[in-house]
Amino acid sequence: MSLSTVRRLTCTRCGAGYDPDREIYTCPEHEGVAGVLEVEYDYAAIDDAFDADLDGVIPSQWKYAAFLPVADDAEPVTLGEGGTDLLDAPRLSDRLGVETLIKDDGRNPTGCFKDRASSIAATKAKHRGRDVVTCASTGNAAASLAGYAARGGLDCRIFVPSDAPAGKLTQPLVYGADVLAVEGTYDEAYDLSVAVTESYGWYNRNAAINPFLIEGKRTVGHELAEQTHVRGRVPDWVVFSMGDGCTIAGAWKGFREFADLGYVDGTPRMLGVQAEGAAAIHGAVQRHGRGGEGTDDGEDGADGEDDSADGDDTAETLADSIAVGRPRNAYKARRAIEESGGASVVVSDEEILRAETLLGSTEGIYAEPAGAAPVAGVRQARRQGIIGPDEQVVVTVTGFGLKDGESARRATGGLDRIAPDISEVERRYGPAESGTSVL
Ligand SMILES: *Cc1c(COP(=O)(O)O)cnc(C)c1O
Ligand SMILES: [Zn+2]
């Protein structure tokens, strides 16, 4: 069951290497889950195995199977994830004052881009003969894993904060998962999921500690590289919201791989967006950029020390998917931003809600708050002069809006209730002109 194209797992903190066939989550040399592992590949072998055309036709993320860390003989557990559209957004572009494209990843099978990673998790768990999968989640990862567990015939037991949006708590129940609603924060739910993985041996889907999960998120980077290549322009910026930081890191790795292999002509800068009330990665980027503490520790990539300590455990934002007080992948996220020449910004909940209705009303795309945050981030980055007016931007909408109707109700003005009488319509729009009736 060898992972033919995976060379080794390397600790981002101390550089120690591990056999990729061994079941290991984080480097045991460090306390807790601080020793995040990086998956390293044999790119010559991948290049040999990858024979698809970059023609913009992407039936699912399994087009990039050669890049995915699953055994050659593993049967993919799939619902057709990935292959989402990259859309023009002329009206949104006008409003933001910069050419903007939308990667519509809320249209994945469970309504969230996390399906890319869940497909990998379920595939690996099944191939390894495991019966139970678990994760902690602010909502979407749990719902996503539950769907893929059902698809793969696996049992799913998940930990979510009990105040997660109702839609996200109901969805995994429909998929037949055990939903353990933890009376506490996401961070506490997370610690619990790590503890049960250690004691019960359930397969853990948490992207920040399972090194293979970020690898699934790379496919959004592969797709963006391919889709923008077909359009003939490498975008100046690709924008993601950041919670634990896995998504932006995975997307960057994927895009960079295609550039390094010569498939596309360059890489975009990554713009990471966080909510004001949960901005630990932004804080790490700022400090590191200013040459603050944490810059003196080697240049071999093993300098994750300071990022993981970031975060004061409080996370106050209505964008629940990015309400993370202690991001577990701050190091990889910061590195993605820095390597790409990118930046990070923070936005308020008010700005996020305005972005949600702006996106819906200009382009017909309904995003949950964390999915709309990149739009607010572009506004902010334009205001700060980080993004120039002649640049081209891709915002990635990571989650579908119907998952969180409560936030959407806050974002909109609410209903206009009327009596079932034409006079009520006339009061609002004036009398109908005579001769315009189509009856
Ligand atoms: C999980 C999630 C994010 C954040 O991803 P991280 O890998 O935690 O940074 C953003 N948007 C949505 C909709 C999510 O579900
Ligand atoms: Zn280590």
GROMACS .gro file of C-alpha atoms and ligand atoms in nm:
model
  455
    1MET     CA    1   0.000   0.000   0.000
    2SER     CA    2   0.286   0.231  -0.068
    3LEU     CA    3   0.230   0.596  -0.148
    4SER     CA    4   0.444   0.581  -0.455
    5THR     CA    5   0.486   0.953  -0.510
    6VAL     CA    6   0.519   1.060  -0.145
    7ARG     CA    7   0.884   1.072  -0.045
    8ARG     CA    8   0.855   1.151   0.322
    9LEU     CA    9   0.683   1.348   0.595
   10THR     CA   10   0.899   1.626   0.733
   11CYS     CA   11   0.846   1.813   1.059
   12THR     CA   12   0.802   2.186   0.991
   13ARG     CA   13   0.957   2.258   1.328
   14CYS     CA   14   1.264   2.035   1.366
   15GLY     CA   15   1.307   1.892   1.016
   16ALA     CA   16   1.284   1.528   1.130
   17GLY     CA   17   1.166   1.292   0.853
   18TYR     CA   18   0.910   1.012   0.880
   19ASP     CA   19   0.801   0.721   0.664
   20PRO     CA   20   0.477   0.826   0.490
   21ASP     CA   21   0.328   0.477   0.531
   22ARG     CA   22   0.350   0.503   0.905
   23GLU     CA   23   0.035   0.637   1.068
   24ILE     CA   24   0.156   0.950   1.236
   25TYR     CA   25  -0.016   1.286   1.273
   26THR     CA   26   0.232   1.531   1.422
   27CYS     CA   27   0.604   1.507   1.509
   28PRO     CA   28   0.629   1.333   1.848
   29GLU     CA   29   0.931   1.546   1.940
   30HIS     CA   30   0.711   1.842   2.037
   31GLU     CA   31   0.441   1.892   2.290
   32GLY     CA   32   0.081   1.858   2.177
   33VAL     CA   33   0.018   1.906   1.807
   34ALA     CA   34   0.287   2.168   1.751
   35GLY     CA   35   0.504   1.956   1.520
   36VAL     CA   36   0.299   1.992   1.201
   37LEU     CA   37   0.426   1.765   0.923
   38GLU     CA   38   0.483   1.853   0.559
   39VAL     CA   39   0.421   1.596   0.284
   40GLU     CA   40   0.713   1.586   0.039
   41TYR     CA   41   0.675   1.436  -0.304
   42ASP     CA   42   0.885   1.286  -0.576
   43TYR     CA   43   0.787   1.536  -0.845
   44ALA     CA   44   0.963   1.350  -1.126
   45ALA     CA   45   0.740   1.051  -1.053
   46ILE     CA   46   0.430   1.273  -1.036
   47ASP     CA   47   0.521   1.443  -1.362
   48ASP     CA   48   0.554   1.099  -1.527
   49ALA     CA   49   0.220   0.985  -1.392
   50PHE     CA   50   0.022   1.304  -1.467
   51ASP     CA   51  -0.085   1.289  -1.828
   52ALA     CA   52  -0.402   1.498  -1.825
   53ASP     CA   53  -0.433   1.804  -2.048
   54LEU     CA   54  -0.461   2.142  -1.882
   55ASP     CA   55  -0.760   2.221  -2.100
   56GLY     CA   56  -0.987   2.366  -1.832
   57VAL     CA   57  -1.211   2.061  -1.829
   58ILE     CA   58  -1.210   1.934  -1.470
   59PRO     CA   59  -1.468   1.664  -1.396
   60SER     CA   60  -1.351   1.643  -1.034
   61GLN     CA   61  -1.038   1.690  -0.826
   62TRP     CA   62  -0.939   1.332  -0.913
   63LYS     CA   63  -0.812   1.471  -1.240
   64TYR     CA   64  -0.505   1.542  -1.025
   65ALA     CA   65  -0.488   1.193  -0.875
   66ALA     CA   66  -0.116   1.179  -0.953
   67PHE     CA   67  -0.068   1.460  -0.701
   68LEU     CA   68  -0.282   1.307  -0.430
   69PRO     CA   69  -0.122   1.110  -0.146
   70VAL     CA   70  -0.332   0.798  -0.177
   71ALA     CA   71  -0.207   0.452  -0.260
   72ASP     CA   72  -0.223   0.344  -0.622
   73ASP     CA   73  -0.465   0.066  -0.539
   74ALA     CA   74  -0.696   0.278  -0.320
   75GLU     CA   75  -1.052   0.317  -0.441
   76PRO     CA   76  -1.145   0.687  -0.421
   77VAL     CA   77  -1.438   0.773  -0.197
   78THR     CA   78  -1.585   1.051  -0.407
   79LEU     CA   79  -1.898   1.255  -0.465
   80GLY     CA   80  -1.747   1.448  -0.755
   81GLU     CA   81  -1.578   1.713  -0.541
   82GLY     CA   82  -1.375   1.988  -0.703
   83GLY     CA   83  -1.399   2.102  -1.063
   84THR     CA   84  -1.590   2.409  -0.950
   85ASP     CA   85  -1.632   2.701  -1.186
   86LEU     CA   86  -1.413   3.007  -1.208
   87LEU     CA   87  -1.661   3.279  -1.294
   88ASP     CA   88  -1.634   3.629  -1.436
   89ALA     CA   89  -1.790   3.879  -1.200
   90PRO     CA   90  -1.840   4.206  -1.391
   91ARG     CA   91  -2.079   4.375  -1.148
   92LEU     CA   92  -1.881   4.273  -0.843
   93SER     CA   93  -1.564   4.395  -1.015
   94ASP     CA   94  -1.725   4.737  -1.070
   95ARG     CA   95  -1.817   4.760  -0.707
   96LEU     CA   96  -1.474   4.654  -0.582
   97GLY     CA   97  -1.284   4.870  -0.831
   98VAL     CA   98  -1.068   4.582  -0.950
   99GLU     CA   99  -1.118   4.295  -1.194
  100THR     CA  100  -1.245   4.008  -0.983
  101LEU     CA  101  -1.310   3.644  -1.066
  102ILE     CA  102  -1.495   3.405  -0.837
  103LYS     CA  103  -1.390   3.049  -0.762
  104ASP     CA  104  -1.726   2.910  -0.660
  105ASP     CA  105  -1.622   2.637  -0.419
  106GLY     CA  106  -1.942   2.649  -0.214
  107ARG     CA  107  -2.083   2.432  -0.490
  108ASN     CA  108  -1.901   2.124  -0.367
  109PRO     CA  109  -2.114   1.819  -0.274
  110THR     CA  110  -2.172   1.913   0.091
  111GLY     CA  111  -2.164   2.288   0.025
  112CYS     CA  112  -1.806   2.355   0.121
  113PHE     CA  113  -1.455   2.327  -0.024
  114LYS     CA  114  -1.360   2.098   0.267
  115ASP     CA  115  -1.498   1.811   0.057
  116ARG     CA  116  -1.166   1.812  -0.125
  117ALA     CA  117  -0.992   1.704   0.194
  118SER     CA  118  -1.272   1.481   0.324
  119SER     CA  119  -1.257   1.274   0.008
  120ILE     CA  120  -0.888   1.209   0.078
  121ALA     CA  121  -0.956   1.129   0.445
  122ALA     CA  122  -1.233   0.879   0.369
  123THR     CA  123  -1.029   0.723   0.090
  124LYS     CA  124  -0.726   0.676   0.316
  125ALA     CA  125  -0.924   0.556   0.616
  126LYS     CA  126  -1.104   0.297   0.409
  127HIS     CA  127  -0.791   0.181   0.236
  128ARG     CA  128  -0.624   0.139   0.573
  129GLY     CA  129  -0.912  -0.080   0.685
  130ARG     CA  130  -1.037   0.167   0.945
  131ASP     CA  131  -1.401   0.166   1.046
  132VAL     CA  132  -1.435   0.493   1.237
  133VAL     CA  133  -1.342   0.845   1.131
  134THR     CA  134  -1.354   1.153   1.351
  135CYS     CA  135  -1.277   1.522   1.355
  136ALA     CA  136  -1.342   1.842   1.540
  137SER     CA  137  -1.496   2.118   1.342
  138THR     CA  138  -1.651   2.459   1.355
  139GLY     CA  139  -1.920   2.289   1.144
  140ASN     CA  140  -1.823   2.241   0.782
  141ALA     CA  141  -1.547   1.985   0.822
  142ALA     CA  142  -1.781   1.772   1.033
  143ALA     CA  143  -2.065   1.794   0.784
  144SER     CA  144  -1.826   1.722   0.502
  145LEU     CA  145  -1.657   1.427   0.670
  146ALA     CA  146  -1.995   1.283   0.764
  147GLY     CA  147  -2.104   1.289   0.400
  148TYR     CA  148  -1.791   1.116   0.281
  149ALA     CA  149  -1.800   0.862   0.564
  150ALA     CA  150  -2.152   0.770   0.455
  151ARG     CA  151  -2.036   0.747   0.097
  152GLY     CA  152  -1.750   0.517   0.200
  153GLY     CA  153  -1.949   0.307   0.444
  154LEU     CA  154  -1.753   0.428   0.749
  155ASP     CA  155  -1.876   0.526   1.094
  156CYS     CA  156  -1.834   0.893   1.173
  157ARG     CA  157  -1.811   1.051   1.519
  158ILE     CA  158  -1.758   1.423   1.528
  159PHE     CA  159  -1.702   1.700   1.778
  160VAL     CA  160  -1.850   2.043   1.721
  161PRO     CA  161  -1.907   2.342   1.947
  162SER     CA  162  -2.271   2.329   2.053
  163ASP     CA  163  -2.331   2.684   1.930
  164ALA     CA  164  -2.243   2.605   1.567
  165PRO     CA  165  -2.510   2.720   1.317
  166ALA     CA  166  -2.815   2.492   1.312
  167GLY     CA  167  -2.775   2.401   0.946
  168LYS     CA  168  -2.428   2.273   1.007
  169LEU     CA  169  -2.534   2.064   1.305
  170THR     CA  170  -2.824   1.907   1.120
  171GLN     CA  171  -2.640   1.817   0.803
  172PRO     CA  172  -2.408   1.551   0.957
  173LEU     CA  173  -2.707   1.398   1.136
  174VAL     CA  174  -2.872   1.343   0.801
  175TYR     CA  175  -2.551   1.174   0.686
  176GLY     CA  176  -2.586   0.939   0.981
  177ALA     CA  177  -2.295   1.063   1.191
  178ASP     CA  178  -2.277   1.075   1.570
  179VAL     CA  179  -2.263   1.446   1.642
  180LEU     CA  180  -2.113   1.520   1.983
  181ALA     CA  181  -2.195   1.884   2.050
  182VAL     CA  182  -1.931   2.000   2.293
  183GLU     CA  183  -2.040   2.258   2.546
  184GLY     CA  184  -1.734   2.469   2.483
  185THR     CA  185  -1.531   2.641   2.213
  186TYR     CA  186  -1.403   2.499   1.887
  187ASP     CA  187  -1.059   2.489   2.046
  188GLU     CA  188  -1.188   2.267   2.326
  189ALA     CA  189  -1.370   2.043   2.079
  190TYR     CA  190  -1.044   2.017   1.890
  191ASP     CA  191  -0.843   1.905   2.191
  192LEU     CA  192  -1.106   1.643   2.265
  193SER     CA  193  -1.087   1.501   1.913
  194VAL     CA  194  -0.710   1.472   1.941
  195ALA     CA  195  -0.747   1.292   2.275
  196VAL     CA  196  -0.993   1.036   2.135
  197THR     CA  197  -0.773   0.976   1.834
  198GLU     CA  198  -0.492   0.888   2.072
  199SER     CA  199  -0.703   0.668   2.299
  200TYR     CA  200  -0.949   0.504   2.059
  201GLY     CA  201  -0.744   0.510   1.741
  202TRP     CA  202  -1.020   0.657   1.525
  203TYR     CA  203  -0.893   0.801   1.198
  204ASN     CA  204  -0.863   1.178   1.241
  205ARG     CA  205  -0.959   1.411   0.961
  206ASN     CA  206  -0.842   1.732   1.124
  207ALA     CA  207  -0.657   1.908   0.846
  208ALA     CA  208  -0.420   2.087   1.079
  209ILE     CA  209  -0.277   1.770   1.228
  210ASN     CA  210  -0.339   1.504   0.964
  211PRO     CA  211  -0.065   1.594   0.717
  212PHE     CA  212  -0.252   1.443   0.422
  213LEU     CA  213  -0.559   1.660   0.451
  214ILE     CA  214  -0.398   1.983   0.336
  215GLU     CA  215  -0.287   1.782   0.037
  216GLY     CA  216  -0.648   1.745  -0.071
  217LYS     CA  217  -0.695   2.119  -0.040
  218ARG     CA  218  -0.408   2.163  -0.287
  219THR     CA  219  -0.645   2.071  -0.566
  220VAL     CA  220  -0.815   2.411  -0.544
  221GLY     CA  221  -0.471   2.553  -0.626
  222HIS     CA  222  -0.425   2.307  -0.913
  223GLU     CA  223  -0.764   2.402  -1.050
  224LEU     CA  224  -0.699   2.773  -1.021
  225ALA     CA  225  -0.365   2.728  -1.196
  226GLU     CA  226  -0.532   2.535  -1.477
  227GLN     CA  227  -0.836   2.760  -1.511
  228THR     CA  228  -0.638   3.083  -1.512
  229HIS     CA  229  -0.387   2.928  -1.755
  230VAL     CA  230  -0.670   2.856  -1.997
  231ARG     CA  231  -0.782   3.218  -1.960
  232GLY     CA  232  -0.429   3.329  -2.043
  233ARG     CA  233  -0.339   3.526  -1.734
  234VAL     CA  234  -0.187   3.438  -1.398
  235PRO     CA  235  -0.398   3.636  -1.151
  236ASP     CA  236  -0.218   3.892  -0.939
  237TRP     CA  237  -0.396   3.779  -0.625
  238VAL     CA  238  -0.583   3.478  -0.496
  239VAL     CA  239  -0.786   3.544  -0.183
  240PHE     CA  240  -0.886   3.301   0.094
  241SER     CA  241  -1.035   3.339   0.436
  242MET     CA  242  -0.825   3.185   0.713
  243GLY     CA  243  -0.929   2.988   1.020
  244ASP     CA  244  -0.668   2.726   1.104
  245GLY     CA  245  -0.479   2.834   0.793
  246CYS     CA  246  -0.478   2.499   0.610
  247THR     CA  247  -0.673   2.613   0.309
  248ILE     CA  248  -0.456   2.902   0.200
  249ALA     CA  249  -0.148   2.687   0.261
  250GLY     CA  250  -0.283   2.399   0.053
  251ALA     CA  251  -0.398   2.625  -0.229
  252TRP     CA  252  -0.058   2.793  -0.245
  253LYS     CA  253   0.126   2.462  -0.250
  254GLY     CA  254  -0.094   2.339  -0.535
  255PHE     CA  255  -0.053   2.650  -0.749
  256ARG     CA  256   0.319   2.664  -0.683
  257GLU     CA  257   0.364   2.298  -0.782
  258PHE     CA  258   0.210   2.365  -1.123
  259ALA     CA  259   0.437   2.664  -1.173
  260ASP     CA  260   0.745   2.473  -1.055
  261LEU     CA  261   0.666   2.188  -1.294
  262GLY     CA  262   0.637   2.439  -1.577
  263TYR     CA  263   0.268   2.372  -1.641
  264VAL     CA  264   0.177   2.739  -1.589
  265ASP     CA  265   0.362   3.067  -1.620
  266GLY     CA  266   0.382   3.192  -1.266
  267THR     CA  267   0.214   3.222  -0.930
  268PRO     CA  268  -0.025   3.472  -0.776
  269ARG     CA  269   0.020   3.646  -0.443
  270MET     CA  270  -0.192   3.503  -0.165
  271LEU     CA  271  -0.416   3.737   0.031
  272GLY     CA  272  -0.532   3.587   0.360
  273VAL     CA  273  -0.842   3.734   0.525
  274GLN     CA  274  -0.932   3.697   0.892
  275ALA     CA  275  -1.212   3.830   1.105
  276GLU     CA  276  -1.119   4.104   1.350
  277GLY     CA  277  -1.214   3.885   1.643
  278ALA     CA  278  -1.005   3.587   1.535
  279ALA     CA  279  -0.692   3.725   1.376
  280ALA     CA  280  -0.398   3.526   1.512
  281ILE     CA  281  -0.249   3.440   1.173
  282HIS     CA  282  -0.269   3.803   1.065
  283GLY     CA  283  -0.088   3.888   1.388
  284ALA     CA  284   0.188   3.637   1.311
  285VAL     CA  285   0.229   3.775   0.957
  286GLN     CA  286   0.254   4.132   1.089
  287ARG     CA  287   0.506   4.047   1.360
  288HIS     CA  288   0.720   3.836   1.133
  289GLY     CA  289   0.710   4.101   0.860
  290ARG     CA  290   0.830   4.363   1.104
  291GLY     CA  291   1.118   4.137   1.203
  292GLY     CA  292   0.972   4.080   1.546
  293GLU     CA  293   1.032   3.780   1.762
  294GLY     CA  294   1.049   3.461   1.565
  295THR     CA  295   1.266   3.565   1.273
  296ASP     CA  296   1.594   3.443   1.414
  297ASP     CA  297   1.537   3.075   1.388
  298GLY     CA  298   1.690   2.924   1.083
  299GLU     CA  299   1.608   2.945   0.718
  300ASP     CA  300   1.540   2.582   0.641
  301GLY     CA  301   1.170   2.612   0.693
  302ALA     CA  302   1.183   2.470   1.043
  303ASP     CA  303   1.079   2.792   1.208
  304GLY     CA  304   0.729   2.718   1.315
  305GLU     CA  305   0.803   2.787   1.680
  306ASP     CA  306   0.634   3.119   1.726
  307ASP     CA  307   0.324   3.084   1.515
  308SER     CA  308   0.170   2.798   1.704
  309ALA     CA  309   0.184   2.993   2.026
  310ASP     CA  310  -0.024   3.265   1.868
  311GLY     CA  311  -0.383   3.323   1.960
  312ASP     CA  312  -0.528   3.403   2.294
  313ASP     CA  313  -0.796   3.136   2.271
  314THR     CA  314  -1.076   3.382   2.215
  315ALA     CA  315  -1.254   3.387   1.883
  316GLU     CA  316  -1.531   3.640   1.840
  317THR     CA  317  -1.687   3.648   1.498
  318LEU     CA  318  -2.013   3.546   1.337
  319ALA     CA  319  -1.811   3.387   1.058
  320ASP     CA  320  -1.808   3.059   1.249
  321SER     CA  321  -1.593   2.872   0.997
  322ILE     CA  322  -1.302   3.101   1.072
  323ALA     CA  323  -1.374   3.149   1.444
  324VAL     CA  324  -1.046   2.994   1.552
  325GLY     CA  325  -0.864   3.128   1.855
  326ARG     CA  326  -0.555   2.910   1.830
  327PRO     CA  327  -0.490   2.836   1.463
  328ARG     CA  328  -0.309   2.506   1.424
  329ASN     CA  329  -0.152   2.583   1.093
  330ALA     CA  330  -0.044   2.941   1.137
  331TYR     CA  331   0.304   2.845   1.031
  332LYS     CA  332   0.207   2.698   0.695
  333ALA     CA  333  -0.036   2.985   0.631
  334ARG     CA  334   0.222   3.252   0.710
  335ARG     CA  335   0.475   3.076   0.493
  336ALA     CA  336   0.226   3.064   0.202
  337ILE     CA  337   0.166   3.437   0.233
  338GLU     CA  338   0.535   3.519   0.259
  339GLU     CA  339   0.658   3.286  -0.015
  340SER     CA  340   0.398   3.421  -0.254
  341GLY     CA  341   0.479   3.785  -0.177
  342GLY     CA  342   0.129   3.820  -0.040
  343ALA     CA  343  -0.039   3.989   0.253
  344SER     CA  344  -0.309   3.949   0.512
  345VAL     CA  345  -0.594   4.177   0.622
  346VAL     CA  346  -0.865   4.169   0.885
  347VAL     CA  347  -1.229   4.262   0.835
  348SER     CA  348  -1.513   4.329   1.073
  349ASP     CA  349  -1.828   4.120   1.102
  350GLU     CA  350  -2.021   4.417   0.958
  351GLU     CA  351  -1.796   4.416   0.653
  352ILE     CA  352  -1.840   4.039   0.615
  353LEU     CA  353  -2.219   4.067   0.622
  354ARG     CA  354  -2.210   4.350   0.368
  355ALA     CA  355  -1.987   4.134   0.147
  356GLU     CA  356  -2.236   3.848   0.172
  357THR     CA  357  -2.520   4.056   0.031
  358LEU     CA  358  -2.292   4.228  -0.221
  359LEU     CA  359  -2.184   3.892  -0.361
  360GLY     CA  360  -2.540   3.764  -0.370
  361SER     CA  361  -2.693   4.073  -0.524
  362THR     CA  362  -2.424   4.143  -0.783
  363GLU     CA  363  -2.350   3.792  -0.905
  364GLY     CA  364  -2.611   3.553  -0.770
  365ILE     CA  365  -2.371   3.370  -0.542
  366TYR     CA  366  -2.488   3.290  -0.193
  367ALA     CA  367  -2.197   3.244   0.045
  368GLU     CA  368  -2.183   3.177   0.416
  369PRO     CA  369  -1.998   3.451   0.608
  370ALA     CA  370  -1.654   3.287   0.589
  371GLY     CA  371  -1.713   3.236   0.218
  372ALA     CA  372  -1.792   3.603   0.166
  373ALA     CA  373  -1.505   3.729   0.382
  374PRO     CA  374  -1.260   3.729   0.088
  375VAL     CA  375  -1.481   3.987  -0.085
  376ALA     CA  376  -1.460   4.207   0.223
  377GLY     CA  377  -1.087   4.139   0.224
  378VAL     CA  378  -1.047   4.268  -0.131
  379ARG     CA  379  -1.230   4.590  -0.032
  380GLN     CA  380  -0.998   4.631   0.262
  381ALA     CA  381  -0.687   4.555   0.056
  382ARG     CA  382  -0.794   4.804  -0.211
  383ARG     CA  383  -0.845   5.067   0.057
  384GLN     CA  384  -0.500   5.002   0.201
  385GLY     CA  385  -0.340   5.008  -0.143
  386ILE     CA  386  -0.229   4.646  -0.116
  387ILE     CA  387  -0.424   4.559  -0.432
  388GLY     CA  388  -0.391   4.805  -0.719
  389PRO     CA  389  -0.675   4.902  -0.957
  390ASP     CA  390  -0.518   4.735  -1.261
  391GLU     CA  391  -0.461   4.402  -1.098
  392GLN     CA  392  -0.669   4.088  -1.131
  393VAL     CA  393  -0.804   3.910  -0.828
  394VAL     CA  394  -0.961   3.569  -0.766
  395VAL     CA  395  -1.181   3.543  -0.458
  396THR     CA  396  -1.252   3.193  -0.339
  397VAL     CA  397  -1.599   3.140  -0.201
  398THR     CA  398  -1.541   2.851   0.034
  399GLY     CA  399  -1.889   2.775   0.167
  400PHE     CA  400  -2.253   2.788   0.061
  401GLY     CA  401  -2.491   3.032   0.228
  402LEU     CA  402  -2.783   2.805   0.307
  403LYS     CA  403  -2.576   2.648   0.584
  404ASP     CA  404  -2.617   2.959   0.796
  405GLY     CA  405  -2.952   3.123   0.739
  406GLU     CA  406  -2.932   3.312   1.067
  407SER     CA  407  -2.633   3.523   0.959
  408ALA     CA  408  -2.797   3.580   0.624
  409ARG     CA  409  -3.108   3.713   0.796
  410ARG     CA  410  -2.887   3.959   0.980
  411ALA     CA  411  -2.714   4.058   0.658
  412THR     CA  412  -3.037   4.135   0.477
  413GLY     CA  413  -3.315   4.374   0.562
  414GLY     CA  414  -3.567   4.101   0.618
  415LEU     CA  415  -3.905   4.045   0.457
  416ASP     CA  416  -4.158   4.296   0.336
  417ARG     CA  417  -4.487   4.148   0.463
  418ILE     CA  418  -4.798   4.248   0.270
  419ALA     CA  419  -5.167   4.165   0.261
  420PRO     CA  420  -5.273   3.954  -0.041
  421ASP     CA  421  -5.405   4.260  -0.223
  422ILE     CA  422  -5.289   4.436  -0.541
  423SER     CA  423  -5.323   4.772  -0.368
  424GLU     CA  424  -5.027   4.679  -0.152
  425VAL     CA  425  -4.815   4.631  -0.462
  426GLU     CA  426  -4.940   4.961  -0.606
  427ARG     CA  427  -4.847   5.139  -0.289
  428ARG     CA  428  -4.488   5.032  -0.342
  429TYR     CA  429  -4.445   5.048  -0.720
  430GLY     CA  430  -4.719   5.288  -0.826
  431PRO     CA  431  -5.016   5.191  -1.045
  432ALA     CA  432  -4.947   4.961  -1.338
  433GLU     CA  433  -4.937   5.147  -1.671
  434SER     CA  434  -5.231   5.062  -1.891
  435GLY     CA  435  -5.147   4.857  -2.198
  436THR     CA  436  -4.859   4.671  -2.036
  437SER     CA  437  -5.065   4.375  -1.925
  438VAL     CA  438  -4.953   4.049  -2.080
  439LEU     CA  439  -5.278   3.873  -2.002
  440LIG     C1  440  -1.282   2.581   0.723
  440LIG     C2  441  -1.329   2.697   0.645
  440LIG     C3  442  -1.244   2.807   0.620
  440LIG     C4  443  -1.106   2.821   0.678
  440LIG     O1  444  -1.016   2.718   0.640
  440LIG     P1  445  -0.885   2.695   0.729
  440LIG     O2  446  -0.817   2.582   0.662
  440LIG     O3  447  -0.933   2.660   0.867
  440LIG     O4  448  -0.807   2.820   0.728
  440LIG     C5  449  -1.294   2.910   0.541
  440LIG     N1  450  -1.420   2.907   0.490
  440LIG     C6  451  -1.502   2.803   0.513
  440LIG     C7  452  -1.640   2.808   0.455
  440LIG     C8  453  -1.460   2.696   0.590
  440LIG     O5  454  -1.544   2.595   0.612
  441ZN      ZN  455   0.975   1.779   1.493
   0.00000   0.00000   0.00000
